[in-house]
PDB file with one MODEL, atoms N, CA, C and O in Angstrom:
MODEL        1
ATOM      1  N   UNK A   1     -29.410  71.952 -52.560  1.00  0.00           N
ATOM      2  CA  UNK A   1     -28.107  71.340 -52.751  1.00  0.00           C
ATOM      3  C   UNK A   1     -28.067  70.037 -51.963  1.00  0.00           C
ATOM      4  O   UNK A   1     -28.748  69.891 -50.947  1.00  0.00           O
ATOM      5  N   UNK A   2     -27.282  69.116 -52.429  1.00  0.00           N
ATOM      6  CA  UNK A   2     -27.183  67.808 -51.797  1.00  0.00           C
ATOM      7  C   UNK A   2     -26.612  67.924 -50.378  1.00  0.00           C
ATOM      8  O   UNK A   2     -25.591  68.576 -50.160  1.00  0.00           O
ATOM      9  N   UNK A   3     -27.272  67.295 -49.440  1.00  0.00           N
ATOM     10  CA  UNK A   3     -26.866  67.371 -48.032  1.00  0.00           C
ATOM     11  C   UNK A   3     -25.473  66.790 -47.804  1.00  0.00           C
ATOM     12  O   UNK A   3     -24.720  67.300 -46.975  1.00  0.00           O
ATOM     13  N   UNK A   4     -25.125  65.737 -48.525  1.00  0.00           N
ATOM     14  CA  UNK A   4     -23.800  65.130 -48.335  1.00  0.00           C
ATOM     15  C   UNK A   4     -22.686  66.102 -48.719  1.00  0.00           C
ATOM     16  O   UNK A   4     -21.666  66.179 -48.035  1.00  0.00           O
ATOM     17  N   UNK A   5     -22.878  66.840 -49.807  1.00  0.00           N
ATOM     18  CA  UNK A   5     -21.856  67.790 -50.244  1.00  0.00           C
ATOM     19  C   UNK A   5     -21.730  68.932 -49.239  1.00  0.00           C
ATOM     20  O   UNK A   5     -20.617  69.330 -48.895  1.00  0.00           O
ATOM     21  N   UNK A   6     -22.850  69.460 -48.767  1.00  0.00           N
ATOM     22  CA  UNK A   6     -22.810  70.538 -47.774  1.00  0.00           C
ATOM     23  C   UNK A   6     -22.156  70.069 -46.481  1.00  0.00           C
ATOM     24  O   UNK A   6     -21.376  70.801 -45.873  1.00  0.00           O
ATOM     25  N   UNK A   7     -22.474  68.851 -46.065  1.00  0.00           N
ATOM     26  CA  UNK A   7     -21.871  68.313 -44.845  1.00  0.00           C
ATOM     27  C   UNK A   7     -20.369  68.131 -45.014  1.00  0.00           C
ATOM     28  O   UNK A   7     -19.606  68.378 -44.081  1.00  0.00           O
ATOM     29  N   UNK A   8     -19.940  67.702 -46.197  1.00  0.00           N
ATOM     30  CA  UNK A   8     -18.510  67.538 -46.464  1.00  0.00           C
ATOM     31  C   UNK A   8     -17.793  68.887 -46.389  1.00  0.00           C
ATOM     32  O   UNK A   8     -16.731  68.991 -45.776  1.00  0.00           O
ATOM     33  N   UNK A   9     -18.368  69.912 -47.006  1.00  0.00           N
ATOM     34  CA  UNK A   9     -17.762  71.244 -46.981  1.00  0.00           C
ATOM     35  C   UNK A   9     -17.705  71.772 -45.543  1.00  0.00           C
ATOM     36  O   UNK A   9     -16.693  72.340 -45.132  1.00  0.00           O
ATOM     37  N   UNK A  10     -18.779  71.587 -44.785  1.00  0.00           N
ATOM     38  CA  UNK A  10     -18.806  72.040 -43.396  1.00  0.00           C
ATOM     39  C   UNK A  10     -17.759  71.295 -42.569  1.00  0.00           C
ATOM     40  O   UNK A  10     -17.109  71.894 -41.712  1.00  0.00           O
ATOM     41  N   UNK A  11     -17.592  70.009 -42.817  1.00  0.00           N
ATOM     42  CA  UNK A  11     -16.591  69.226 -42.094  1.00  0.00           C
ATOM     43  C   UNK A  11     -15.173  69.701 -42.419  1.00  0.00           C
ATOM     44  O   UNK A  11     -14.336  69.822 -41.524  1.00  0.00           O
ATOM     45  N   UNK A  12     -14.907  69.969 -43.694  1.00  0.00           N
ATOM     46  CA  UNK A  12     -13.589  70.458 -44.094  1.00  0.00           C
ATOM     47  C   UNK A  12     -13.307  71.813 -43.443  1.00  0.00           C
ATOM     48  O   UNK A  12     -12.206  72.041 -42.941  1.00  0.00           O
ATOM     49  N   UNK A  13     -14.289  72.709 -43.448  1.00  0.00           N
ATOM     50  CA  UNK A  13     -14.116  74.012 -42.797  1.00  0.00           C
ATOM     51  C   UNK A  13     -13.838  73.853 -41.309  1.00  0.00           C
ATOM     52  O   UNK A  13     -13.000  74.565 -40.756  1.00  0.00           O
ATOM     53  N   UNK A  14     -14.528  72.935 -40.663  1.00  0.00           N
ATOM     54  CA  UNK A  14     -14.332  72.707 -39.236  1.00  0.00           C
ATOM     55  C   UNK A  14     -12.925  72.183 -38.953  1.00  0.00           C
ATOM     56  O   UNK A  14     -12.284  72.621 -37.998  1.00  0.00           O
ATOM     57  N   UNK A  15     -12.446  71.261 -39.765  1.00  0.00           N
ATOM     58  CA  UNK A  15     -11.103  70.706 -39.572  1.00  0.00           C
ATOM     59  C   UNK A  15     -10.038  71.777 -39.789  1.00  0.00           C
ATOM     60  O   UNK A  15      -9.080  71.875 -39.022  1.00  0.00           O
ATOM     61  N   UNK A  16     -10.210  72.574 -40.836  1.00  0.00           N
ATOM     62  CA  UNK A  16      -9.244  73.641 -41.107  1.00  0.00           C
ATOM     63  C   UNK A  16      -9.253  74.662 -39.976  1.00  0.00           C
ATOM     64  O   UNK A  16      -8.198  75.118 -39.534  1.00  0.00           O
ATOM     65  N   UNK A  17     -10.439  75.018 -39.511  1.00  0.00           N
ATOM     66  CA  UNK A  17     -10.574  75.969 -38.407  1.00  0.00           C
ATOM     67  C   UNK A  17      -9.840  75.463 -37.166  1.00  0.00           C
ATOM     68  O   UNK A  17      -9.104  76.218 -36.531  1.00  0.00           O
ATOM     69  N   UNK A  18     -10.032  74.217 -36.824  1.00  0.00           N
ATOM     70  CA  UNK A  18      -9.366  73.655 -35.651  1.00  0.00           C
ATOM     71  C   UNK A  18      -7.868  73.547 -35.835  1.00  0.00           C
ATOM     72  O   UNK A  18      -7.108  73.825 -34.907  1.00  0.00           O
ATOM     73  N   UNK A  19      -7.434  73.151 -37.011  1.00  0.00           N
ATOM     74  CA  UNK A  19      -6.019  73.000 -37.271  1.00  0.00           C
ATOM     75  C   UNK A  19      -5.250  74.306 -37.269  1.00  0.00           C
ATOM     76  O   UNK A  19      -4.072  74.335 -36.911  1.00  0.00           O
ATOM     77  N   UNK A  20      -5.900  75.381 -37.664  1.00  0.00           N
ATOM     78  CA  UNK A  20      -5.217  76.670 -37.727  1.00  0.00           C
ATOM     79  C   UNK A  20      -4.926  77.263 -36.348  1.00  0.00           C
ATOM     80  O   UNK A  20      -4.145  78.208 -36.236  1.00  0.00           O
ATOM     81  N   UNK A  21      -5.537  76.723 -35.312  1.00  0.00           N
ATOM     82  CA  UNK A  21      -5.212  77.205 -33.963  1.00  0.00           C
ATOM     83  C   UNK A  21      -3.743  76.959 -33.628  1.00  0.00           C
ATOM     84  O   UNK A  21      -3.157  77.695 -32.833  1.00  0.00           O
ATOM     85  N   UNK A  22      -3.146  75.932 -34.227  1.00  0.00           N
ATOM     86  CA  UNK A  22      -1.730  75.655 -33.984  1.00  0.00           C
ATOM     87  C   UNK A  22      -0.829  76.665 -34.691  1.00  0.00           C
ATOM     88  O   UNK A  22       0.318  76.860 -34.290  1.00  0.00           O
ATOM     89  N   UNK A  23      -1.337  77.298 -35.728  1.00  0.00           N
ATOM     90  CA  UNK A  23      -0.538  78.217 -36.532  1.00  0.00           C
ATOM     91  C   UNK A  23      -0.690  79.664 -36.057  1.00  0.00           C
ATOM     92  O   UNK A  23       0.239  80.464 -36.167  1.00  0.00           O
ATOM     93  N   UNK A  24      -1.853  79.984 -35.539  1.00  0.00           N
ATOM     94  CA  UNK A  24      -2.179  81.367 -35.169  1.00  0.00           C
ATOM     95  C   UNK A  24      -1.412  81.779 -33.915  1.00  0.00           C
ATOM     96  O   UNK A  24      -1.213  80.971 -33.008  1.00  0.00           O
ATOM     97  N   UNK A  25      -0.990  83.015 -33.869  1.00  0.00           N
ATOM     98  CA  UNK A  25      -0.288  83.531 -32.702  1.00  0.00           C
ATOM     99  C   UNK A  25      -1.225  83.786 -31.532  1.00  0.00           C
ATOM    100  O   UNK A  25      -2.438  83.902 -31.710  1.00  0.00           O
ATOM    101  N   UNK A  26      -0.658  83.872 -30.343  1.00  0.00           N
ATOM    102  CA  UNK A  26      -1.444  84.063 -29.126  1.00  0.00           C
ATOM    103  C   UNK A  26      -2.247  85.360 -29.135  1.00  0.00           C
ATOM    104  O   UNK A  26      -3.359  85.396 -28.609  1.00  0.00           O
ATOM    105  N   UNK A  27      -1.712  86.411 -29.716  1.00  0.00           N
ATOM    106  CA  UNK A  27      -2.357  87.720 -29.646  1.00  0.00           C
ATOM    107  C   UNK A  27      -3.623  87.816 -30.491  1.00  0.00           C
ATOM    108  O   UNK A  27      -4.470  88.664 -30.211  1.00  0.00           O
ATOM    109  N   UNK A  28      -3.777  86.993 -31.497  1.00  0.00           N
ATOM    110  CA  UNK A  28      -4.953  87.106 -32.364  1.00  0.00           C
ATOM    111  C   UNK A  28      -5.919  85.933 -32.221  1.00  0.00           C
ATOM    112  O   UNK A  28      -6.838  85.794 -33.029  1.00  0.00           O
ATOM    113  N   UNK A  29      -5.730  85.101 -31.225  1.00  0.00           N
ATOM    114  CA  UNK A  29      -6.603  83.928 -31.075  1.00  0.00           C
ATOM    115  C   UNK A  29      -8.038  84.279 -30.715  1.00  0.00           C
ATOM    116  O   UNK A  29      -8.964  83.588 -31.137  1.00  0.00           O
ATOM    117  N   UNK A  30      -8.236  85.330 -29.950  1.00  0.00           N
ATOM    118  CA  UNK A  30      -9.599  85.709 -29.564  1.00  0.00           C
ATOM    119  C   UNK A  30     -10.436  86.107 -30.768  1.00  0.00           C
ATOM    120  O   UNK A  30     -11.576  85.668 -30.916  1.00  0.00           O
ATOM    121  N   UNK A  31      -9.869  86.932 -31.618  1.00  0.00           N
ATOM    122  CA  UNK A  31     -10.577  87.351 -32.834  1.00  0.00           C
ATOM    123  C   UNK A  31     -10.785  86.168 -33.764  1.00  0.00           C
ATOM    124  O   UNK A  31     -11.867  86.001 -34.329  1.00  0.00           O
ATOM    125  N   UNK A  32      -9.757  85.347 -33.925  1.00  0.00           N
ATOM    126  CA  UNK A  32      -9.856  84.169 -34.782  1.00  0.00           C
ATOM    127  C   UNK A  32     -10.938  83.215 -34.277  1.00  0.00           C
ATOM    128  O   UNK A  32     -11.711  82.674 -35.067  1.00  0.00           O
ATOM    129  N   UNK A  33     -10.990  83.015 -32.976  1.00  0.00           N
ATOM    130  CA  UNK A  33     -11.980  82.105 -32.409  1.00  0.00           C
ATOM    131  C   UNK A  33     -13.402  82.607 -32.660  1.00  0.00           C
ATOM    132  O   UNK A  33     -14.287  81.826 -33.009  1.00  0.00           O
ATOM    133  N   UNK A  34     -13.616  83.900 -32.482  1.00  0.00           N
ATOM    134  CA  UNK A  34     -14.955  84.456 -32.677  1.00  0.00           C
ATOM    135  C   UNK A  34     -15.375  84.395 -34.144  1.00  0.00           C
ATOM    136  O   UNK A  34     -16.464  83.911 -34.452  1.00  0.00           O
ATOM    137  N   UNK A  35     -14.537  84.873 -35.040  1.00  0.00           N
ATOM    138  CA  UNK A  35     -14.899  84.897 -36.460  1.00  0.00           C
ATOM    139  C   UNK A  35     -14.962  83.486 -37.052  1.00  0.00           C
ATOM    140  O   UNK A  35     -15.880  83.171 -37.810  1.00  0.00           O
ATOM    141  N   UNK A  36     -14.005  82.652 -36.712  1.00  0.00           N
ATOM    142  CA  UNK A  36     -14.010  81.283 -37.217  1.00  0.00           C
ATOM    143  C   UNK A  36     -15.191  80.488 -36.699  1.00  0.00           C
ATOM    144  O   UNK A  36     -15.780  79.692 -37.430  1.00  0.00           O
ATOM    145  N   UNK A  37     -15.539  80.700 -35.440  1.00  0.00           N
ATOM    146  CA  UNK A  37     -16.702  80.022 -34.872  1.00  0.00           C
ATOM    147  C   UNK A  37     -17.987  80.398 -35.583  1.00  0.00           C
ATOM    148  O   UNK A  37     -18.864  79.558 -35.784  1.00  0.00           O
ATOM    149  N   UNK A  38     -18.096  81.661 -35.962  1.00  0.00           N
ATOM    150  CA  UNK A  38     -19.282  82.114 -36.708  1.00  0.00           C
ATOM    151  C   UNK A  38     -19.335  81.434 -38.072  1.00  0.00           C
ATOM    152  O   UNK A  38     -20.395  80.969 -38.493  1.00  0.00           O
ATOM    153  N   UNK A  39     -18.205  81.375 -38.762  1.00  0.00           N
ATOM    154  CA  UNK A  39     -18.159  80.750 -40.091  1.00  0.00           C
ATOM    155  C   UNK A  39     -18.514  79.264 -40.002  1.00  0.00           C
ATOM    156  O   UNK A  39     -19.289  78.760 -40.816  1.00  0.00           O
ATOM    157  N   UNK A  40     -17.955  78.574 -39.026  1.00  0.00           N
ATOM    158  CA  UNK A  40     -18.237  77.140 -38.865  1.00  0.00           C
ATOM    159  C   UNK A  40     -19.706  76.922 -38.503  1.00  0.00           C
ATOM    160  O   UNK A  40     -20.339  75.998 -39.014  1.00  0.00           O
ATOM    161  N   UNK A  41     -20.246  77.759 -37.634  1.00  0.00           N
ATOM    162  CA  UNK A  41     -21.656  77.628 -37.265  1.00  0.00           C
ATOM    163  C   UNK A  41     -22.569  77.848 -38.468  1.00  0.00           C
ATOM    164  O   UNK A  41     -23.533  77.107 -38.660  1.00  0.00           O
ATOM    165  N   UNK A  42     -22.270  78.858 -39.272  1.00  0.00           N
ATOM    166  CA  UNK A  42     -23.075  79.113 -40.469  1.00  0.00           C
ATOM    167  C   UNK A  42     -22.990  77.924 -41.429  1.00  0.00           C
ATOM    168  O   UNK A  42     -23.987  77.555 -42.049  1.00  0.00           O
ATOM    169  N   UNK A  43     -21.816  77.333 -41.551  1.00  0.00           N
ATOM    170  CA  UNK A  43     -21.658  76.174 -42.439  1.00  0.00           C
ATOM    171  C   UNK A  43     -22.545  75.014 -41.990  1.00  0.00           C
ATOM    172  O   UNK A  43     -23.208  74.386 -42.816  1.00  0.00           O
ATOM    173  N   UNK A  44     -22.561  74.726 -40.682  1.00  0.00           N
ATOM    174  CA  UNK A  44     -23.376  73.606 -40.202  1.00  0.00           C
ATOM    175  C   UNK A  44     -24.866  73.914 -40.216  1.00  0.00           C
ATOM    176  O   UNK A  44     -25.675  73.016 -40.449  1.00  0.00           O
ATOM    177  N   UNK A  45     -25.240  75.154 -39.974  1.00  0.00           N
ATOM    178  CA  UNK A  45     -26.659  75.524 -40.071  1.00  0.00           C
ATOM    179  C   UNK A  45     -27.126  75.395 -41.518  1.00  0.00           C
ATOM    180  O   UNK A  45     -28.257  74.978 -41.768  1.00  0.00           O
ATOM    181  N   UNK A  46     -26.270  75.747 -42.466  1.00  0.00           N
ATOM    182  CA  UNK A  46     -26.650  75.631 -43.876  1.00  0.00           C
ATOM    183  C   UNK A  46     -26.864  74.180 -44.280  1.00  0.00           C
ATOM    184  O   UNK A  46     -27.671  73.903 -45.168  1.00  0.00           O
ATOM    185  N   UNK A  47     -26.163  73.255 -43.651  1.00  0.00           N
ATOM    186  CA  UNK A  47     -26.393  71.838 -43.932  1.00  0.00           C
ATOM    187  C   UNK A  47     -27.833  71.476 -43.581  1.00  0.00           C
ATOM    188  O   UNK A  47     -28.513  70.786 -44.340  1.00  0.00           O
ATOM    189  N   UNK A  48     -28.284  71.946 -42.432  1.00  0.00           N
ATOM    190  CA  UNK A  48     -29.646  71.618 -42.011  1.00  0.00           C
ATOM    191  C   UNK A  48     -30.718  72.375 -42.760  1.00  0.00           C
ATOM    192  O   UNK A  48     -31.793  71.832 -43.016  1.00  0.00           O
ATOM    193  N   UNK A  49     -30.447  73.624 -43.118  1.00  0.00           N
ATOM    194  CA  UNK A  49     -31.469  74.454 -43.755  1.00  0.00           C
ATOM    195  C   UNK A  49     -31.516  74.254 -45.262  1.00  0.00           C
ATOM    196  O   UNK A  49     -32.600  74.129 -45.832  1.00  0.00           O
ATOM    197  N   UNK A  50     -30.371  74.223 -45.912  1.00  0.00           N
ATOM    198  CA  UNK A  50     -30.314  74.173 -47.362  1.00  0.00           C
ATOM    199  C   UNK A  50     -30.138  72.773 -47.928  1.00  0.00           C
ATOM    200  O   UNK A  50     -30.381  72.543 -49.113  1.00  0.00           O
ATOM    201  N   UNK A  51     -29.721  71.850 -47.096  1.00  0.00           N
ATOM    202  CA  UNK A  51     -29.449  70.489 -47.585  1.00  0.00           C
ATOM    203  C   UNK A  51     -30.713  69.756 -47.960  1.00  0.00           C
ATOM    204  O   UNK A  51     -31.700  69.766 -47.224  1.00  0.00           O
ATOM    205  N   UNK A  52     -30.671  69.122 -49.108  1.00  0.00           N
ATOM    206  CA  UNK A  52     -31.807  68.326 -49.583  1.00  0.00           C
ATOM    207  C   UNK A  52     -31.390  66.866 -49.586  1.00  0.00           C
ATOM    208  O   UNK A  52     -30.340  66.510 -50.121  1.00  0.00           O
ATOM    209  N   UNK A  53     -32.215  66.030 -48.989  1.00  0.00           N
ATOM    210  CA  UNK A  53     -31.954  64.596 -49.016  1.00  0.00           C
ATOM    211  C   UNK A  53     -32.303  64.070 -50.400  1.00  0.00           C
ATOM    212  O   UNK A  53     -33.170  64.610 -51.087  1.00  0.00           O
ATOM    213  N   UNK A  54     -31.613  63.010 -50.796  1.00  0.00           N
ATOM    214  CA  UNK A  54     -31.926  62.374 -52.062  1.00  0.00           C
ATOM    215  C   UNK A  54     -33.210  61.568 -51.921  1.00  0.00           C
ATOM    216  O   UNK A  54     -33.593  61.161 -50.825  1.00  0.00           O
ATOM    217  N   UNK A  55     -33.847  61.355 -53.028  1.00  0.00           N
ATOM    218  CA  UNK A  55     -35.056  60.544 -53.023  1.00  0.00           C
ATOM    219  C   UNK A  55     -34.726  59.073 -52.842  1.00  0.00           C
ATOM    220  O   UNK A  55     -33.561  58.684 -52.927  1.00  0.00           O
ATOM    221  N   UNK A  56     -35.736  58.252 -52.594  1.00  0.00           N
ATOM    222  CA  UNK A  56     -35.490  56.830 -52.338  1.00  0.00           C
ATOM    223  C   UNK A  56     -34.893  56.090 -53.537  1.00  0.00           C
ATOM    224  O   UNK A  56     -34.225  55.074 -53.346  1.00  0.00           O
ATOM    225  N   UNK A  57     -35.111  56.563 -54.756  1.00  0.00           N
ATOM    226  CA  UNK A  57     -34.588  55.879 -55.931  1.00  0.00           C
ATOM    227  C   UNK A  57     -33.224  56.360 -56.376  1.00  0.00           C
ATOM    228  O   UNK A  57     -32.632  55.778 -57.285  1.00  0.00           O
ATOM    229  N   UNK A  58     -32.708  57.420 -55.750  1.00  0.00           N
ATOM    230  CA  UNK A  58     -31.417  57.976 -56.149  1.00  0.00           C
ATOM    231  C   UNK A  58     -30.277  57.204 -55.512  1.00  0.00           C
ATOM    232  O   UNK A  58     -30.398  56.715 -54.388  1.00  0.00           O
ATOM    233  N   UNK A  59     -29.172  57.095 -56.231  1.00  0.00           N
ATOM    234  CA  UNK A  59     -28.014  56.366 -55.696  1.00  0.00           C
ATOM    235  C   UNK A  59     -27.092  57.260 -54.935  1.00  0.00           C
ATOM    236  O   UNK A  59     -26.072  56.801 -54.421  1.00  0.00           O
TER     237      UNK A  59
ENDMDL
END
């Protein structure tokens, strides 16, 4: 998959994850932080592992 698309999806997930801390209640922040951190980490690792760079002739 194209690295730019994977990076965009990972960035959107990261922004949403950070923004939801303002919405989440105090009692569930620990669970949210652990699970959300795992999801965000997997998203960024997938950029490096699954992302394919375009060739030199591709636009």
